[in-house]
């Protein structure tokens, strides 16, 4: 049986608290989704969705975009097998299944917001955003939250994060970039001016690679 994560209880968990960092690196982190209260699978964050975590030492709030997610058995020896049951059937006949599976996702770091008070004592505006890699990623066992729409809208006022996504290794970067843009565009209530700015930024970044630009633009539906 899978043991519950020790420092959190579902009763007082923030509704946006969806996961916990279990592997961390300079450019990305791997997070395990927290178990729901009922017999169901943990909610897998959508491809291209926005999450955040924290580097507690500096107080930096770190923003990232989900680019890969999996649900698999916690036992690496035995694979899951087809049972021919509906989700309700699993609850009634094989409830132990839900304790034997884990959902994880990888998220590419695209920027950070510094703590209001800088380490050298200089105050920083509360809404300052830097769209480059932070000095450190979030630590192991840090909470991971879904970003609020207002946070994503504020972060996306700048578009330097598109360069970071396009340079990501080991990911379907064209599809990821398009998905991230679609997410922001929807949250901005179909703000065409922002979409035009995003398209122009992509044109500059991919001025020597028309094929990649065409693939991304073809996946953005205004």
Backbone as CSV, one residue per row, in Angstrom:
resi,resn,N_x,N_y,N_z,CA_x,CA_y,CA_z,C_x,C_y,C_z
1,UNK,0.845,-1.203,0.000,0.000,0.000,0.000,0.878,1.250,0.000
2,UNK,0.410,2.270,-0.713,1.152,3.515,-0.756,0.885,4.320,0.505
3,UNK,1.918,4.768,1.168,1.760,5.579,2.368,1.422,7.011,1.983
4,UNK,0.593,7.686,2.759,0.265,9.076,2.440,1.465,9.965,2.676
5,UNK,1.534,11.061,1.917,2.622,12.015,2.121,2.510,12.600,3.518
6,UNK,3.591,12.656,4.258,3.509,12.862,5.696,3.099,14.244,6.147
7,UNK,3.536,15.321,5.458,3.351,16.622,6.061,2.070,17.331,5.660
8,UNK,1.229,16.682,4.870,0.011,17.333,4.415,-1.203,16.487,4.780
9,UNK,-2.289,17.126,5.134,-3.555,16.440,5.312,-4.538,17.024,4.327
10,UNK,-5.363,16.164,3.733,-6.261,16.620,2.686,-7.293,17.608,3.206
11,UNK,-7.631,17.489,4.494,-8.685,18.338,5.028,-8.358,19.819,4.975
12,UNK,-7.104,20.183,5.253,-6.754,21.605,5.274,-5.862,21.992,4.103
13,UNK,-5.798,21.163,3.079,-4.970,21.444,1.918,-5.633,22.506,1.049
14,UNK,-4.824,23.463,0.558,-5.331,24.474,-0.367,-5.822,23.780,-1.631
15,UNK,-6.961,24.204,-2.200,-7.492,23.508,-3.383,-6.558,23.514,-4.584
16,UNK,-5.645,24.479,-4.657,-4.694,24.524,-5.770,-3.434,23.707,-5.501
17,UNK,-3.322,23.155,-4.307,-2.158,22.342,-3.947,-2.362,20.951,-4.517
18,UNK,-1.672,20.644,-5.618,-1.955,19.416,-6.351,-0.843,18.384,-6.293
19,UNK,0.363,18.789,-5.896,1.485,17.852,-6.023,2.627,18.248,-5.102
20,UNK,3.671,17.417,-5.141,4.864,17.659,-4.331,6.097,17.315,-5.156
21,UNK,7.117,18.140,-5.073,8.343,17.929,-5.837,9.057,16.682,-5.323
22,UNK,9.383,15.760,-6.249,10.112,14.553,-5.849,11.451,14.429,-6.576
23,UNK,11.693,15.302,-7.535,12.984,15.337,-8.225,13.150,16.747,-8.769
24,UNK,14.335,17.308,-8.621,14.500,18.708,-9.004,15.821,18.914,-9.742
25,UNK,15.808,19.872,-10.663,16.992,20.193,-11.453,16.938,21.666,-11.818
26,UNK,18.010,22.169,-12.403,18.109,23.598,-12.700,16.985,24.078,-13.603
27,UNK,16.607,23.268,-14.599,15.666,23.728,-15.617,14.255,23.181,-15.457
28,UNK,14.048,22.198,-14.587,12.731,21.580,-14.473,12.614,20.846,-13.152
29,UNK,11.405,20.352,-12.864,11.225,19.490,-11.697,10.168,18.431,-12.009
30,UNK,10.277,17.328,-11.273,9.312,16.238,-11.350,8.469,16.278,-10.084
31,UNK,7.154,16.206,-10.237,6.252,16.282,-9.085,5.313,15.093,-9.079
32,UNK,4.981,14.643,-7.884,3.998,13.569,-7.718,2.689,14.180,-7.259
33,UNK,1.609,13.832,-7.952,0.299,14.360,-7.592,-0.152,13.782,-6.250
34,UNK,-0.817,14.592,-5.453,-1.323,14.154,-4.164,-2.580,13.316,-4.354
35,UNK,-2.777,12.390,-3.437,-3.923,11.495,-3.545,-5.209,12.229,-3.201
36,UNK,-6.287,11.970,-3.955,-7.589,12.558,-3.618,-8.199,11.866,-2.407
37,UNK,-9.246,12.474,-1.864,-9.904,11.905,-0.686,-10.724,10.669,-1.034
38,UNK,-11.278,10.639,-2.260,-12.155,9.545,-2.634,-11.409,8.537,-3.503
39,UNK,-12.125,7.489,-3.917,-11.535,6.469,-4.782,-11.537,6.976,-6.224
40,UNK,-10.509,7.683,-6.579,-10.328,8.175,-7.943,-8.845,8.414,-8.156
41,UNK,-8.479,8.595,-9.402,-7.083,8.844,-9.708,-6.757,10.308,-9.441
42,UNK,-5.526,10.613,-9.045,-5.148,12.017,-8.869,-5.368,12.795,-10.167
43,UNK,-5.782,14.050,-10.032,-6.023,14.882,-11.207,-4.699,15.171,-11.906
44,UNK,-4.592,14.758,-13.161,-3.384,14.990,-13.938,-3.443,16.394,-14.534
45,UNK,-2.476,17.263,-14.245,-2.526,18.613,-14.810,-2.413,18.573,-16.326
46,UNK,-3.162,19.402,-17.030,-3.142,19.355,-18.494,-1.779,19.731,-19.075
47,UNK,-1.491,19.173,-20.200,-0.307,19.525,-20.986,-0.352,21.019,-21.298
48,UNK,0.743,21.723,-20.981,0.805,23.155,-21.234,0.205,24.018,-20.143
49,UNK,-0.233,23.404,-19.037,-0.792,24.190,-17.941,0.324,24.753,-17.057
50,UNK,-0.014,25.715,-16.225,0.963,26.479,-15.444,0.896,26.093,-13.977
51,UNK,2.064,25.829,-13.403,2.166,25.484,-11.983,3.267,26.328,-11.335
52,UNK,3.288,26.300,-10.009,4.304,27.067,-9.293,4.743,26.305,-8.049
53,UNK,5.969,26.566,-7.641,6.502,26.028,-6.402,7.417,27.090,-5.808
54,UNK,8.235,26.722,-4.831,9.041,27.743,-4.152,10.417,27.219,-3.792
55,UNK,11.386,28.115,-3.878,12.702,27.880,-3.289,12.675,28.559,-1.929
56,UNK,12.549,27.769,-0.874,12.362,28.352,0.459,13.567,29.148,0.929
57,UNK,14.764,28.779,0.494,15.953,29.485,0.970,15.969,30.936,0.514
58,UNK,15.573,31.178,-0.725,15.580,32.544,-1.256,14.218,33.204,-1.173
59,UNK,13.175,32.414,-1.047,11.822,32.949,-1.075,11.290,33.155,-2.475
60,UNK,12.054,32.724,-3.488,11.592,32.877,-4.869,10.416,31.953,-5.155
61,UNK,9.395,32.508,-5.791,8.281,31.704,-6.275,8.552,31.351,-7.729
62,UNK,8.561,30.074,-8.026,9.058,29.585,-9.312,7.893,29.102,-10.165
63,UNK,7.843,29.612,-11.391,6.764,29.270,-12.319,7.260,28.272,-13.357
64,UNK,6.374,27.350,-13.738,6.756,26.305,-14.684,5.543,25.895,-15.514
65,UNK,5.833,25.263,-16.646,4.783,24.784,-17.552,4.888,23.263,-17.656
66,UNK,3.774,22.580,-17.467,3.737,21.117,-17.491,3.938,20.628,-18.925
67,UNK,4.910,19.713,-19.106,5.155,19.208,-20.450,5.097,17.690,-20.566
68,UNK,4.971,16.969,-19.463,4.900,15.506,-19.531,4.228,15.001,-18.265
69,UNK,3.301,14.057,-18.428,2.611,13.490,-17.269,2.398,12.002,-17.484
70,UNK,2.454,11.251,-16.388,2.270,9.803,-16.462,1.471,9.310,-15.259
71,UNK,0.740,8.223,-15.466,0.153,7.456,-14.371,0.660,6.032,-14.519
72,UNK,1.276,5.495,-13.470,1.892,4.173,-13.562,1.877,3.507,-12.190
73,UNK,2.106,2.187,-12.143,2.136,1.490,-10.858,3.312,1.959,-10.000
74,UNK,3.095,1.992,-8.694,4.198,2.351,-7.804,5.218,1.217,-7.731
75,UNK,4.778,0.011,-8.047,5.662,-1.145,-8.118,6.255,-1.190,-9.525
76,UNK,7.548,-0.938,-9.639,8.187,-0.872,-10.954,8.353,-2.245,-11.599
77,UNK,8.103,-3.313,-10.859,8.277,-4.659,-11.388,7.040,-5.119,-12.164
78,UNK,5.855,-4.828,-11.611,4.620,-5.319,-12.208,3.901,-4.197,-12.953
79,UNK,3.572,-4.455,-14.212,2.835,-3.485,-15.011,1.344,-3.585,-14.711
80,UNK,0.637,-2.492,-14.955,-0.821,-2.542,-14.878,-1.336,-3.413,-16.022
81,UNK,-2.483,-4.066,-15.801,-3.061,-4.890,-16.858,-4.521,-4.508,-17.059
82,UNK,-5.022,-4.757,-18.259,-6.400,-4.421,-18.581,-7.356,-5.291,-17.774
83,UNK,-8.373,-4.672,-17.163,-9.343,-5.394,-16.345,-10.738,-5.398,-16.958
84,UNK,-10.961,-4.565,-17.970,-12.260,-4.531,-18.617,-13.365,-3.949,-17.769
85,UNK,-13.019,-3.072,-16.829,-14.007,-2.476,-15.931,-14.084,-0.973,-16.156
86,UNK,-15.248,-0.421,-15.906,-15.397,1.033,-15.913,-14.780,1.593,-14.644
87,UNK,-14.699,2.914,-14.565,-14.152,3.536,-13.363,-15.002,3.178,-12.146
88,UNK,-16.321,3.178,-12.316,-17.203,2.794,-11.218,-17.000,1.322,-10.859
89,UNK,-16.796,0.493,-11.883,-16.540,-0.920,-11.624,-15.259,-1.132,-10.839
90,UNK,-14.230,-0.350,-11.147,-12.986,-0.441,-10.384,-13.225,-0.087,-8.925
91,UNK,-14.029,0.954,-8.683,-14.307,1.349,-7.294,-14.996,0.225,-6.521
92,UNK,-15.888,-0.484,-7.201,-16.678,-1.507,-6.523,-15.941,-2.829,-6.389
93,UNK,-15.158,-3.194,-7.410,-14.571,-4.534,-7.433,-13.068,-4.562,-7.177
94,UNK,-12.370,-3.469,-7.519,-10.911,-3.442,-7.354,-10.464,-2.118,-6.713
95,UNK,-10.997,-1.760,-5.552,-10.670,-0.454,-4.965,-9.193,-0.284,-4.625
96,UNK,-8.489,-1.410,-4.439,-7.066,-1.322,-4.108,-6.241,-0.760,-5.257
97,UNK,-6.792,-0.792,-6.475,-6.083,-0.282,-7.657,-5.647,1.166,-7.443
98,UNK,-6.502,1.957,-6.800,-6.223,3.383,-6.661,-5.031,3.663,-5.760
99,UNK,-4.730,2.720,-4.855,-3.567,2.880,-3.980,-2.301,2.346,-4.611
100,UNK,-2.429,1.687,-5.756,-1.271,1.053,-6.394,-0.730,1.862,-7.571
101,UNK,-1.361,2.989,-7.860,-0.946,3.816,-8.991,-0.523,5.199,-8.522
102,UNK,0.406,5.775,-9.234,0.862,7.121,-8.911,0.879,7.968,-10.180
103,UNK,0.527,9.233,-10.039,0.536,10.167,-11.163,1.634,11.197,-10.932
104,UNK,2.487,11.360,-11.932,3.612,12.298,-11.847,3.631,13.183,-13.090
105,UNK,4.239,14.342,-12.949,4.392,15.212,-14.120,5.706,15.983,-14.040
106,UNK,6.215,16.315,-15.216,7.405,17.150,-15.325,6.998,18.542,-15.782
107,UNK,7.642,19.541,-15.223,7.325,20.926,-15.551,8.615,21.694,-15.836
108,UNK,8.631,22.424,-16.940,9.792,23.226,-17.334,9.712,24.600,-16.667
109,UNK,10.791,24.985,-15.998,10.831,26.275,-15.311,10.961,27.396,-16.334
110,UNK,10.081,28.392,-16.237,10.084,29.493,-17.209,10.334,30.857,-16.570
111,UNK,10.421,30.921,-15.243,10.676,32.211,-14.606,10.392,32.146,-13.118
112,UNK,10.524,33.303,-12.471,10.296,33.334,-11.027,9.960,34.748,-10.571
113,UNK,9.348,34.807,-9.405,9.078,36.075,-8.734,9.890,36.090,-7.451
114,UNK,10.741,37.096,-7.266,11.573,37.125,-6.058,10.766,37.460,-4.823
115,UNK,11.329,37.131,-3.677,10.706,37.526,-2.419,10.624,39.047,-2.355
116,UNK,9.584,39.602,-1.727,9.455,41.066,-1.655,10.675,41.759,-1.087
117,UNK,11.397,41.099,-0.187,12.598,41.680,0.393,13.816,40.954,-0.153
118,UNK,14.696,41.656,-0.851,15.887,41.045,-1.424,16.866,40.607,-0.353
119,UNK,17.753,39.721,-0.727,18.732,39.206,0.229,19.684,40.290,0.704
120,UNK,19.908,41.325,-0.131,20.812,42.399,0.277,20.080,43.514,1.018
121,UNK,18.797,43.259,1.329,18.037,44.247,2.080,17.251,45.210,1.231
122,UNK,17.448,45.186,-0.081,16.719,46.109,-0.939,15.334,45.552,-1.227
123,UNK,14.340,46.398,-1.102,12.968,45.972,-1.325,12.715,45.786,-2.812
124,UNK,11.921,44.761,-3.136,11.553,44.522,-4.523,10.039,44.642,-4.645
125,UNK,9.562,45.198,-5.744,8.113,45.284,-5.923,7.476,43.907,-5.866
126,UNK,6.270,43.839,-5.311,5.600,42.563,-5.134,5.247,41.910,-6.461
127,UNK,5.154,42.709,-7.530,4.723,42.148,-8.809,5.884,41.943,-9.787
128,UNK,7.126,41.979,-9.291,8.278,41.774,-10.169,8.338,40.338,-10.656
129,UNK,8.531,40.170,-11.973,8.647,38.852,-12.579,9.918,38.814,-13.416
130,UNK,10.683,37.738,-13.282,11.859,37.527,-14.119,11.621,36.288,-14.970
131,UNK,11.719,36.432,-16.270,11.480,35.306,-17.168,12.800,34.700,-17.631
132,UNK,13.548,34.219,-16.662,14.743,33.413,-16.908,14.895,32.471,-15.730
133,UNK,15.842,31.557,-15.820,15.974,30.536,-14.785,16.374,31.145,-13.454
134,UNK,15.744,30.718,-12.373,16.114,31.223,-11.038,17.455,30.652,-10.604
135,UNK,18.071,31.244,-9.580,19.346,30.707,-9.089,19.254,29.246,-8.668
136,UNK,18.104,28.870,-8.109,17.890,27.481,-7.673,16.460,27.073,-8.003
137,UNK,16.247,25.801,-8.319,14.879,25.292,-8.496,14.241,25.056,-7.131
138,UNK,12.982,24.681,-7.094,12.374,24.335,-5.799,13.047,23.108,-5.201
139,UNK,13.042,23.027,-3.867,13.663,21.888,-3.204,12.753,20.655,-3.252
140,UNK,13.347,19.516,-2.988,12.583,18.277,-2.837,11.517,18.463,-1.754
141,UNK,10.340,17.914,-1.979,9.203,17.914,-1.056,8.519,19.275,-0.927
142,UNK,8.866,20.217,-1.795,8.121,21.473,-1.811,6.746,21.251,-2.441
143,UNK,5.761,21.989,-1.961,4.415,21.904,-2.516,4.387,22.498,-3.925
144,UNK,3.546,21.937,-4.769,3.329,22.447,-6.121,1.858,22.826,-6.248
145,UNK,1.608,24.023,-6.755,0.252,24.551,-6.875,-0.086,24.847,-8.328
146,UNK,-1.350,24.702,-8.683,-1.830,25.252,-9.935,-1.832,26.770,-9.817
147,UNK,-1.417,27.456,-10.870,-1.400,28.913,-10.844,-2.813,29.467,-10.974
148,UNK,-3.054,30.563,-10.295,-4.314,31.281,-10.449,-4.323,31.991,-11.802
149,UNK,-5.499,32.150,-12.409,-5.564,32.860,-13.695,-4.902,34.231,-13.669
150,UNK,-5.089,34.981,-12.589,-4.498,36.320,-12.510,-2.976,36.265,-12.534
151,UNK,-2.399,35.229,-11.926,-0.945,35.070,-11.935,-0.433,34.800,-13.349
152,UNK,-1.145,33.933,-14.070,-0.720,33.597,-15.432,-0.832,34.815,-16.340
153,UNK,-1.908,35.564,-16.191,-2.095,36.773,-17.001,-0.975,37.771,-16.725
154,UNK,-0.642,37.951,-15.446,0.428,38.894,-15.089,1.773,38.411,-15.619
155,UNK,2.054,37.127,-15.446,3.331,36.584,-15.913,3.471,36.756,-17.422
156,UNK,2.397,36.561,-18.145,2.450,36.566,-19.610,2.452,37.965,-20.225
157,UNK,2.516,39.004,-19.403,2.694,40.351,-19.962,4.011,40.414,-20.737
158,UNK,5.011,39.688,-20.260,6.258,39.518,-20.998,6.177,38.192,-21.765
159,UNK,6.965,38.083,-22.808,6.890,36.888,-23.655,8.233,36.176,-23.800
160,UNK,9.188,36.504,-22.931,10.486,35.843,-23.001,10.389,34.356,-22.673
161,UNK,9.335,33.953,-21.984,9.193,32.535,-21.636,9.056,31.661,-22.875
162,UNK,8.634,32.244,-23.993,8.504,31.454,-25.225,9.865,30.934,-25.687
163,UNK,10.909,31.731,-25.525,12.254,31.281,-25.883,12.659,30.073,-25.037
164,UNK,12.355,30.125,-23.746,12.692,29.012,-22.857,11.993,27.733,-23.298
165,UNK,10.721,27.833,-23.634,9.982,26.648,-24.071,10.545,26.081,-25.370
166,UNK,10.914,26.955,-26.282,11.437,26.503,-27.572,12.800,25.832,-27.445
167,UNK,13.522,26.112,-26.371,14.846,25.534,-26.172,14.829,24.293,-25.281
168,UNK,13.659,23.879,-24.850,13.537,22.734,-23.954,13.944,21.449,-24.656
169,UNK,14.745,20.645,-23.988,15.178,19.366,-24.537,14.263,18.241,-24.059
170,UNK,14.080,17.250,-24.909,13.329,16.072,-24.505,11.844,16.284,-24.371
171,UNK,11.291,17.266,-25.080,9.862,17.551,-25.005,9.351,17.927,-26.390
172,UNK,8.066,17.732,-26.652,7.480,18.169,-27.929,7.275,19.686,-27.895
173,UNK,8.344,20.416,-28.161,8.347,21.847,-27.865,7.348,22.633,-28.708
174,UNK,7.116,22.221,-29.949,6.160,22.951,-30.771,4.753,22.836,-30.173
175,UNK,4.360,21.606,-29.842,3.043,21.394,-29.245,2.943,22.073,-27.878
176,UNK,4.021,22.029,-27.105,4.021,22.649,-25.781,3.869,24.160,-25.883
177,UNK,4.621,24.789,-26.777,4.538,26.233,-26.948,3.129,26.642,-27.365
178,UNK,2.556,25.902,-28.296,1.198,26.210,-28.739,0.196,26.038,-27.594
179,UNK,0.349,24.987,-26.799,-0.572,24.738,-25.690,-0.486,25.839,-24.637
180,UNK,0.737,26.282,-24.329,0.912,27.353,-23.344,0.274,28.648,-23.843
181,UNK,0.437,28.944,-25.127,-0.166,30.154,-25.699,-1.691,30.050,-25.671
182,UNK,-2.231,28.897,-26.038,-3.689,28.711,-26.013,-4.243,28.935,-24.619
183,UNK,-3.543,28.401,-23.597,-3.986,28.552,-22.219,-4.058,30.029,-21.826
184,UNK,-3.002,30.768,-22.134,-2.972,32.191,-21.786,-4.043,32.950,-22.556
185,UNK,-4.169,32.655,-23.829,-5.142,33.336,-24.680,-6.563,33.160,-24.146
186,UNK,-6.885,31.960,-23.700,-8.214,31.710,-23.137,-8.414,32.480,-21.834
187,UNK,-7.385,32.480,-20.986,-7.491,33.202,-19.718,-7.598,34.707,-19.930
188,UNK,-7.032,35.193,-21.012,-7.110,36.609,-21.340,-8.385,36.963,-22.109
189,UNK,-9.343,36.044,-22.109,-10.639,36.282,-22.755,-10.467,36.627,-24.231
190,UNK,-9.635,35.839,-24.905,-9.415,36.001,-26.348,-8.931,37.409,-26.707
191,UNK,-7.934,37.873,-25.956,-7.353,39.200,-26.219,-6.469,39.129,-27.464
192,UNK,-6.989,39.633,-28.573,-6.305,39.481,-29.849,-4.971,40.226,-29.879
193,UNK,-4.888,41.382,-29.215,-3.636,42.140,-29.213,-2.506,41.311,-28.611
194,UNK,-2.812,40.582,-27.520,-1.782,39.743,-26.903,-1.388,38.617,-27.849
195,UNK,-2.377,38.009,-28.512,-2.085,36.905,-29.429,-1.209,37.371,-30.589
196,UNK,-1.454,38.566,-31.093,-0.628,39.110,-32.175,0.804,39.310,-31.679
197,UNK,0.963,39.831,-30.451,2.308,40.013,-29.883,3.024,38.678,-29.755
198,UNK,2.289,37.651,-29.307,2.891,36.329,-29.166,3.324,35.791,-30.531
199,UNK,2.488,35.992,-31.546,2.835,35.530,-32.884,4.067,36.236,-33.428
200,UNK,4.164,37.529,-33.195,5.334,38.284,-33.659,6.598,37.836,-32.937
201,UNK,6.465,37.558,-31.640,7.622,37.079,-30.881,8.090,35.734,-31.427
202,UNK,7.158,34.842,-31.706,7.525,33.549,-32.292,8.198,33.736,-33.651
203,UNK,7.705,34.677,-34.441,8.294,34.920,-35.766,9.747,35.356,-35.645
204,UNK,10.051,36.155,-34.631,11.432,36.594,-34.426,12.307,35.442,-33.935
205,UNK,11.769,34.658,-33.006,12.547,33.563,-32.439,12.804,32.459,-33.461
206,UNK,11.882,32.294,-34.393,11.990,31.212,-35.370,12.129,31.758,-36.791
207,UNK,12.783,32.884,-36.923,12.895,33.523,-38.232,13.666,32.673,-39.236
208,UNK,14.506,31.760,-38.723,15.275,30.887,-39.615,14.713,29.472,-39.685
209,UNK,13.529,29.280,-39.130,12.938,27.941,-39.108,11.436,28.058,-39.341
210,UNK,11.079,28.301,-40.591,9.681,28.536,-40.923,8.816,27.307,-40.642
211,UNK,9.366,26.124,-40.842,8.576,24.909,-40.641,8.107,24.789,-39.192
212,UNK,9.006,25.041,-38.247,8.607,24.976,-36.832,7.579,26.050,-36.505
213,UNK,7.787,27.251,-37.035,6.842,28.338,-36.800,5.457,27.958,-37.333
214,UNK,5.418,27.394,-38.521,4.141,27.011,-39.122,3.427,25.958,-38.286
215,UNK,4.184,24.994,-37.762,3.587,23.945,-36.932,2.958,24.536,-35.687
216,UNK,3.651,25.454,-35.029,3.118,26.063,-33.806,1.881,26.885,-34.118
217,UNK,1.947,27.730,-35.126,0.817,28.595,-35.454,-0.405,27.784,-35.863
218,UNK,-0.174,26.635,-36.487,-1.302,25.809,-36.915,-2.067,25.206,-35.730
219,UNK,-1.424,25.180,-34.559,-2.057,24.604,-33.367,-2.661,25.661,-32.454
220,UNK,-2.599,26.909,-32.861,-3.188,27.998,-32.080,-4.475,28.421,-32.764
221,UNK,-5.587,28.243,-32.074,-6.882,28.511,-32.680,-7.542,29.710,-32.004
222,UNK,-7.447,30.899,-32.598,-8.057,32.094,-31.990,-9.570,32.047,-32.064
